[in-house]
Amino acid sequence: MNDNPNIQESESQCKRILAYLLNGSRITSLEALRLFGCMRLASRISDLRKSHPEIKFKATRVETTTGKRVAQYYIESIQHSIQRK
């Protein structure tokens, strides 16, 4: 459930994030903040997955000296899935 008091802003972020993912891009929390002003990407992804369960998650390492892992969200394209088989 979206408990954000500013429901219109989170819905707008969801629309922009979904369009970004459907374009074949991948997104992390830092990118969501920079691109869409979204500070709660995991919450927006949870909202989106209700109607788009094809959104996938991958833990990936950040290219820094610490090598921390971050969540990266994406939608695997049909074309890409066919090529992998």
Backbone as numpy.savetxt, mean C-alpha at the origin, in Angstrom:
# Nx Ny Nz CAx CAy CAz Cx Cy Cz
-12.59 -1.57 10.76 -13.42 -0.39 10.76 -12.55 0.85 10.76
-12.91 1.80 9.98 -12.16 3.05 9.93 -12.66 3.96 11.03
-11.84 4.14 12.08 -12.24 4.99 13.20 -11.63 6.38 13.11
-11.19 6.76 11.94 -10.61 8.07 11.71 -11.72 9.12 11.77
-11.57 10.14 12.63 -12.61 11.17 12.69 -12.73 11.96 11.38
-11.69 11.95 10.59 -11.73 12.64 9.30 -11.89 11.60 8.19
-13.05 11.00 8.15 -13.32 9.88 7.24 -13.11 10.25 5.78
-13.43 11.48 5.39 -13.28 11.88 3.99 -11.81 11.89 3.58
-10.92 12.31 4.47 -9.50 12.33 4.13 -8.97 10.91 3.96
-9.35 9.99 4.84 -8.86 8.62 4.72 -9.43 7.94 3.47
-10.68 8.25 3.12 -11.25 7.69 1.89 -10.52 8.23 0.67
-10.16 9.49 0.70 -9.41 10.09 -0.40 -8.03 9.45 -0.52
-7.39 9.23 0.63 -6.09 8.56 0.62 -6.23 7.15 0.06
-7.27 6.45 0.45 -7.50 5.09 -0.06 -7.61 5.09 -1.57
-8.37 6.03 -2.12 -8.53 6.11 -3.57 -7.20 6.36 -4.26
-6.40 7.27 -3.72 -5.11 7.57 -4.34 -4.13 6.42 -4.20
-4.13 5.77 -3.06 -3.24 4.62 -2.85 -3.64 3.47 -3.76
-4.94 3.20 -3.88 -5.40 2.13 -4.75 -5.01 2.41 -6.20
-5.20 3.62 -6.66 -4.81 3.97 -8.04 -3.32 3.75 -8.24
-2.53 4.11 -7.25 -1.07 3.93 -7.31 -0.72 2.45 -7.42
-1.38 1.61 -6.61 -1.12 0.17 -6.64 -1.60 -0.46 -7.95
-2.76 -0.03 -8.42 -3.29 -0.58 -9.67 -2.42 -0.20 -10.87
-1.63 0.84 -10.72 -0.70 1.27 -11.77 0.54 0.38 -11.80
0.63 -0.57 -10.87 1.77 -1.49 -10.84 2.87 -1.07 -9.88
2.65 -0.02 -9.12 3.65 0.46 -8.17 3.55 -0.28 -6.85
4.64 -0.25 -6.11 4.69 -0.79 -4.76 4.84 0.39 -3.81
4.37 0.21 -2.57 4.41 1.34 -1.65 4.78 0.90 -0.23
5.57 1.72 0.43 5.92 1.55 1.84 5.32 2.72 2.61
5.38 2.63 3.93 4.83 3.70 4.77 5.49 5.04 4.49
6.79 5.04 4.33 7.49 6.29 4.08 7.08 6.90 2.74
6.91 6.06 1.73 6.46 6.56 0.43 5.03 7.09 0.52
4.16 6.39 1.29 2.78 6.85 1.45 2.73 8.21 2.13
3.59 8.41 3.09 3.65 9.70 3.76 4.11 10.79 2.79
5.16 10.50 2.04 5.71 11.48 1.10 4.75 11.78 -0.05
4.13 10.74 -0.60 3.29 10.93 -1.79 1.87 11.40 -1.48
1.30 10.87 -0.39 -0.12 11.10 -0.14 -0.43 11.71 1.23
0.60 12.00 2.01 0.37 12.55 3.35 -0.29 11.55 4.28
-0.12 10.27 4.00 -0.75 9.19 4.76 0.20 8.69 5.83
-0.19 8.88 7.09 0.66 8.44 8.19 0.29 7.05 8.70
-0.81 6.47 8.20 -1.26 5.16 8.67 -1.53 4.25 7.48
-0.48 3.92 6.74 -0.65 3.10 5.54 -1.29 1.75 5.85
-0.87 1.10 6.92 -1.43 -0.22 7.25 -2.95 -0.13 7.45
-3.43 0.95 8.03 -4.87 1.13 8.21 -5.57 1.35 6.88
-4.96 2.13 6.00 -5.56 2.36 4.69 -5.58 1.06 3.89
-4.52 0.25 3.98 -4.47 -1.04 3.29 -5.55 -1.96 3.84
-5.75 -1.95 5.15 -6.80 -2.76 5.76 -8.17 -2.35 5.22
-8.40 -1.05 5.10 -9.66 -0.57 4.52 -9.80 -1.05 3.07
-8.73 -0.94 2.30 -8.76 -1.32 0.89 -8.96 -2.81 0.68
-8.39 -3.63 1.55 -8.48 -5.08 1.38 -9.90 -5.61 1.52
-10.79 -4.83 2.09 -12.18 -5.27 2.21 -12.79 -5.44 0.83
-12.41 -4.60 -0.11 -12.93 -4.71 -1.47 -11.87 -5.14 -2.48
-10.61 -5.19 -2.06 -9.51 -5.58 -2.95 -8.57 -6.54 -2.22
-9.02 -7.80 -2.02 -8.19 -8.76 -1.29 -6.91 -9.14 -2.02
-6.76 -8.71 -3.28 -5.56 -9.05 -4.06 -4.35 -8.23 -3.66
-4.51 -7.28 -2.75 -3.37 -6.49 -2.29 -2.47 -7.39 -1.47
-1.22 -7.46 -1.86 -0.25 -8.35 -1.21 0.72 -7.54 -0.37
1.43 -8.26 0.50 2.39 -7.68 1.43 3.72 -8.41 1.30
4.79 -7.66 1.38 6.12 -8.26 1.37 6.98 -7.47 2.35
7.72 -8.17 3.18 8.68 -7.51 4.05 9.96 -7.37 3.24
10.47 -6.17 3.15 11.67 -5.93 2.35 12.67 -5.12 3.15
13.93 -5.30 2.84 14.98 -4.56 3.55 15.16 -3.18 2.95
15.34 -2.22 3.83 15.61 -0.85 3.41 17.11 -0.73 3.19
17.48 -0.03 2.13 18.90 0.12 1.84 19.52 1.20 2.70
19.80 0.83 3.94 20.49 1.71 4.89 21.55 0.88 5.59
22.31 1.52 6.44 23.33 0.77 7.18 22.70 -0.19 8.17
21.47 0.09 8.63 20.82 -0.81 9.58 20.15 -1.99 8.90
19.78 -1.84 7.64 19.14 -2.93 6.90 17.81 -3.35 7.49
17.05 -2.41 8.06 15.76 -2.74 8.66 14.77 -3.21 7.60
13.80 -4.00 8.07 12.76 -4.51 7.18 11.52 -3.64 7.33
10.88 -3.37 6.22 9.64 -2.59 6.22 8.61 -3.32 5.37
7.35 -3.00 5.61 6.27 -3.58 4.82 6.16 -2.86 3.49
6.00 -3.64 2.45 5.81 -3.10 1.10 4.54 -3.75 0.55
3.62 -2.92 0.09 2.34 -3.41 -0.42 2.30 -3.27 -1.93
1.61 -4.21 -2.60 1.53 -4.20 -4.05 0.36 -5.06 -4.51
0.00 -4.90 -5.76 -0.98 -5.77 -6.41 -0.25 -6.44 -7.55
-0.17 -7.75 -7.49 0.51 -8.49 -8.54 -0.35 -8.47 -9.80
0.20 -7.96 -10.86 -0.57 -7.84 -12.10 -0.82 -9.22 -12.71
-1.89 -9.32 -13.46 -2.24 -10.57 -14.14 -1.13 -10.94 -15.12
-0.64 -9.96 -15.86 0.43 -10.20 -16.83 1.67 -10.75 -16.15
2.04 -10.18 -15.00 3.22 -10.63 -14.27 3.01 -12.06 -13.76
1.79 -12.37 -13.30 1.49 -13.72 -12.80 1.62 -14.76 -13.90
1.16 -14.42 -15.10 1.22 -15.34 -16.23 2.68 -15.61 -16.61
3.51 -14.57 -16.60 4.92 -14.72 -16.97 5.67 -15.58 -15.98
5.28 -15.58 -14.70 5.99 -16.34 -13.67 5.68 -17.82 -13.74
4.56 -18.22 -14.33 4.15 -19.64 -14.35 4.99 -20.46 -15.30
